[in-house]
């Protein structure tokens, strides 16, 4: 880009380098909707304020499995989930499916919605075929570590 000026990220942000703590939800979840109560919070991670526009509605969830690998979401990643966003066609969502939390892609065709894996090796299913399903939040972004983390052994 000719004539483009490089800037530091702090110069682009009105709050400078302000950070806030975002709760990391624990692996064990209750049947139905989990709550942001302390018994579900595993830890917290400090993120830049500009990444989290609605802090009270934002949580991090650890990803387990490879059902979203074709979306670039892998086992061990952290998904930043915003409960204030409205899901729509193509949204990656966290859904409570029969009481179990799961990450899927929402596909809307006409007046029918279904949840899909982003892994060509796994099946697609319609929401109405499930005993109970509810969208809990929309994935805003994911965080991935590309090296071995201390204490992780991988």
mmCIF file of C-alpha atoms in Angstrom:
data_model
loop_
_atom_site.group_PDB
_atom_site.id
_atom_site.type_symbol
_atom_site.label_atom_id
_atom_site.label_comp_id
_atom_site.label_asym_id
_atom_site.label_seq_id
_atom_site.Cartn_x
_atom_site.Cartn_y
_atom_site.Cartn_z
ATOM 1 C CA UNK A 1 0.000 0.000 0.000
ATOM 2 C CA UNK A 2 1.669 3.152 -1.190
ATOM 3 C CA UNK A 3 1.518 6.012 1.256
ATOM 4 C CA UNK A 4 0.033 3.838 3.993
ATOM 5 C CA UNK A 5 1.185 4.708 7.466
ATOM 6 C CA UNK A 6 1.877 1.940 9.961
ATOM 7 C CA UNK A 7 0.339 2.450 13.379
ATOM 8 C CA UNK A 8 0.565 0.627 16.641
ATOM 9 C CA UNK A 9 -2.645 -1.004 17.827
ATOM 10 C CA UNK A 10 -2.729 1.258 20.916
ATOM 11 C CA UNK A 11 -2.987 4.283 18.607
ATOM 12 C CA UNK A 12 -6.107 2.875 16.951
ATOM 13 C CA UNK A 13 -7.984 2.152 20.163
ATOM 14 C CA UNK A 14 -9.812 4.839 22.122
ATOM 15 C CA UNK A 15 -9.076 3.127 25.457
ATOM 16 C CA UNK A 16 -5.429 2.430 24.677
ATOM 17 C CA UNK A 17 -4.332 -0.997 25.858
ATOM 18 C CA UNK A 18 -7.118 -1.537 28.440
ATOM 19 C CA UNK A 19 -7.776 -5.179 29.295
ATOM 20 C CA UNK A 20 -10.489 -7.077 31.112
ATOM 21 C CA UNK A 21 -10.886 -10.548 32.538
ATOM 22 C CA UNK A 22 -13.139 -12.942 30.604
ATOM 23 C CA UNK A 23 -14.277 -16.100 32.441
ATOM 24 C CA UNK A 24 -13.216 -19.480 31.047
ATOM 25 C CA UNK A 25 -16.098 -21.895 31.547
ATOM 26 C CA UNK A 26 -15.275 -25.222 33.149
ATOM 27 C CA UNK A 27 -15.636 -28.614 31.522
ATOM 28 C CA UNK A 28 -18.528 -29.833 33.670
ATOM 29 C CA UNK A 29 -21.857 -28.252 32.801
ATOM 30 C CA UNK A 30 -25.319 -28.649 34.287
ATOM 31 C CA UNK A 31 -28.269 -29.976 32.301
ATOM 32 C CA UNK A 32 -29.930 -27.108 30.472
ATOM 33 C CA UNK A 33 -28.304 -23.695 30.366
ATOM 34 C CA UNK A 34 -25.076 -23.136 32.255
ATOM 35 C CA UNK A 35 -24.853 -19.935 34.229
ATOM 36 C CA UNK A 36 -21.935 -17.606 34.756
ATOM 37 C CA UNK A 37 -21.980 -18.592 38.429
ATOM 38 C CA UNK A 38 -18.631 -19.253 40.075
ATOM 39 C CA UNK A 39 -19.124 -23.037 40.122
ATOM 40 C CA UNK A 40 -18.964 -23.061 36.312
ATOM 41 C CA UNK A 41 -16.021 -20.698 35.964
ATOM 42 C CA UNK A 42 -12.751 -22.596 35.601
ATOM 43 C CA UNK A 43 -10.481 -19.571 35.334
ATOM 44 C CA UNK A 44 -10.257 -16.208 33.600
ATOM 45 C CA UNK A 45 -8.134 -14.830 30.794
ATOM 46 C CA UNK A 46 -7.231 -11.181 30.290
ATOM 47 C CA UNK A 47 -8.150 -9.935 26.826
ATOM 48 C CA UNK A 48 -7.901 -6.493 25.234
ATOM 49 C CA UNK A 49 -11.111 -4.537 25.802
ATOM 50 C CA UNK A 50 -11.607 -3.993 22.060
ATOM 51 C CA UNK A 51 -11.996 -7.773 21.544
ATOM 52 C CA UNK A 52 -14.874 -7.964 24.021
ATOM 53 C CA UNK A 53 -17.519 -5.304 23.283
ATOM 54 C CA UNK A 54 -20.046 -6.784 25.749
ATOM 55 C CA UNK A 55 -18.130 -8.156 28.781
ATOM 56 C CA UNK A 56 -21.135 -9.305 30.887
ATOM 57 C CA UNK A 57 -22.335 -11.524 28.010
ATOM 58 C CA UNK A 58 -18.912 -12.897 27.010
ATOM 59 C CA UNK A 59 -17.372 -16.199 28.057
ATOM 60 C CA UNK A 60 -14.560 -18.456 26.866
ATOM 61 C CA UNK A 61 -15.177 -22.156 26.257
ATOM 62 C CA UNK A 62 -12.500 -24.785 25.763
ATOM 63 C CA UNK A 63 -13.038 -26.852 22.590
ATOM 64 C CA UNK A 64 -12.852 -30.648 22.768
ATOM 65 C CA UNK A 65 -12.918 -32.782 19.633
ATOM 66 C CA UNK A 66 -12.678 -32.143 15.918
ATOM 67 C CA UNK A 67 -16.295 -31.536 14.849
ATOM 68 C CA UNK A 68 -15.439 -27.997 13.652
ATOM 69 C CA UNK A 69 -12.023 -28.628 12.081
ATOM 70 C CA UNK A 70 -13.118 -27.469 8.593
ATOM 71 C CA UNK A 71 -14.005 -24.091 10.170
ATOM 72 C CA UNK A 72 -10.474 -23.864 11.576
ATOM 73 C CA UNK A 73 -11.603 -24.637 15.125
ATOM 74 C CA UNK A 74 -9.552 -27.409 16.716
ATOM 75 C CA UNK A 75 -9.318 -29.490 19.877
ATOM 76 C CA UNK A 76 -7.791 -27.368 22.656
ATOM 77 C CA UNK A 77 -8.763 -23.975 21.176
ATOM 78 C CA UNK A 78 -10.668 -21.424 23.237
ATOM 79 C CA UNK A 79 -13.881 -20.068 21.720
ATOM 80 C CA UNK A 80 -14.968 -16.574 22.717
ATOM 81 C CA UNK A 81 -18.768 -16.750 22.951
ATOM 82 C CA UNK A 82 -21.021 -13.688 23.104
ATOM 83 C CA UNK A 83 -24.545 -14.342 24.410
ATOM 84 C CA UNK A 84 -25.774 -10.921 23.245
ATOM 85 C CA UNK A 85 -25.279 -11.648 19.528
ATOM 86 C CA UNK A 86 -28.214 -12.892 17.481
ATOM 87 C CA UNK A 87 -27.376 -16.106 15.617
ATOM 88 C CA UNK A 88 -28.146 -16.325 11.927
ATOM 89 C CA UNK A 89 -27.413 -18.446 8.892
ATOM 90 C CA UNK A 90 -23.748 -19.422 8.933
ATOM 91 C CA UNK A 91 -23.097 -18.406 12.554
ATOM 92 C CA UNK A 92 -20.872 -20.674 14.619
ATOM 93 C CA UNK A 93 -22.853 -21.187 17.822
ATOM 94 C CA UNK A 94 -22.669 -22.864 21.176
ATOM 95 C CA UNK A 95 -25.842 -24.877 21.650
ATOM 96 C CA UNK A 96 -27.249 -26.892 24.515
ATOM 97 C CA UNK A 97 -28.248 -30.161 22.821
ATOM 98 C CA UNK A 98 -30.031 -32.544 25.183
ATOM 99 C CA UNK A 99 -28.316 -30.774 28.079
ATOM 100 C CA UNK A 100 -24.816 -31.066 26.597
ATOM 101 C CA UNK A 101 -22.933 -28.007 25.386
ATOM 102 C CA UNK A 102 -21.729 -28.277 21.793
ATOM 103 C CA UNK A 103 -20.229 -26.037 19.115
ATOM 104 C CA UNK A 104 -21.861 -26.167 15.678
ATOM 105 C CA UNK A 105 -22.624 -24.097 12.574
ATOM 106 C CA UNK A 106 -26.208 -22.833 12.327
ATOM 107 C CA UNK A 107 -27.770 -23.344 8.889
ATOM 108 C CA UNK A 108 -31.121 -21.703 8.114
ATOM 109 C CA UNK A 109 -33.050 -22.813 5.024
ATOM 110 C CA UNK A 110 -36.431 -21.136 4.726
ATOM 111 C CA UNK A 111 -38.065 -21.420 8.141
ATOM 112 C CA UNK A 112 -36.010 -24.480 9.181
ATOM 113 C CA UNK A 113 -32.838 -24.316 11.191
ATOM 114 C CA UNK A 114 -30.338 -27.083 11.654
ATOM 115 C CA UNK A 115 -27.016 -27.498 13.349
ATOM 116 C CA UNK A 116 -24.115 -28.735 11.289
ATOM 117 C CA UNK A 117 -20.633 -29.916 12.066
ATOM 118 C CA UNK A 118 -17.845 -28.301 10.059
ATOM 119 C CA UNK A 119 -16.243 -31.685 9.499
ATOM 120 C CA UNK A 120 -17.160 -33.459 6.270
ATOM 121 C CA UNK A 121 -16.852 -36.831 8.040
ATOM 122 C CA UNK A 122 -19.736 -36.103 10.437
ATOM 123 C CA UNK A 123 -23.524 -36.005 9.797
ATOM 124 C CA UNK A 124 -25.904 -33.026 9.764
ATOM 125 C CA UNK A 125 -29.127 -33.098 11.759
ATOM 126 C CA UNK A 126 -32.242 -30.908 12.011
ATOM 127 C CA UNK A 127 -33.022 -29.183 15.304
ATOM 128 C CA UNK A 128 -36.568 -30.551 15.439
ATOM 129 C CA UNK A 129 -35.198 -34.109 15.449
ATOM 130 C CA UNK A 130 -33.591 -33.438 18.828
ATOM 131 C CA UNK A 131 -35.310 -33.881 22.154
ATOM 132 C CA UNK A 132 -34.152 -30.455 23.337
ATOM 133 C CA UNK A 133 -31.884 -27.832 21.769
ATOM 134 C CA UNK A 134 -31.259 -24.154 22.466
ATOM 135 C CA UNK A 135 -28.696 -21.691 21.149
ATOM 136 C CA UNK A 136 -26.617 -20.423 24.076
ATOM 137 C CA UNK A 137 -24.378 -17.914 22.275
ATOM 138 C CA UNK A 138 -22.485 -16.982 19.112
ATOM 139 C CA UNK A 139 -18.759 -17.589 18.671
ATOM 140 C CA UNK A 140 -17.016 -14.270 18.071
ATOM 141 C CA UNK A 141 -13.483 -15.680 17.607
ATOM 142 C CA UNK A 142 -11.197 -18.482 18.737
ATOM 143 C CA UNK A 143 -7.769 -18.537 20.340
ATOM 144 C CA UNK A 144 -5.243 -21.217 19.429
ATOM 145 C CA UNK A 145 -1.829 -21.947 20.886
ATOM 146 C CA UNK A 146 0.687 -23.030 18.256
ATOM 147 C CA UNK A 147 3.340 -24.375 20.585
ATOM 148 C CA UNK A 148 3.566 -26.488 23.682
ATOM 149 C CA UNK A 149 2.140 -24.682 26.692
ATOM 150 C CA UNK A 150 3.699 -25.136 30.083
ATOM 151 C CA UNK A 151 1.961 -27.941 31.973
ATOM 152 C CA UNK A 152 0.027 -29.157 28.928
ATOM 153 C CA UNK A 153 2.445 -31.839 27.757
ATOM 154 C CA UNK A 154 1.521 -31.512 24.105
#
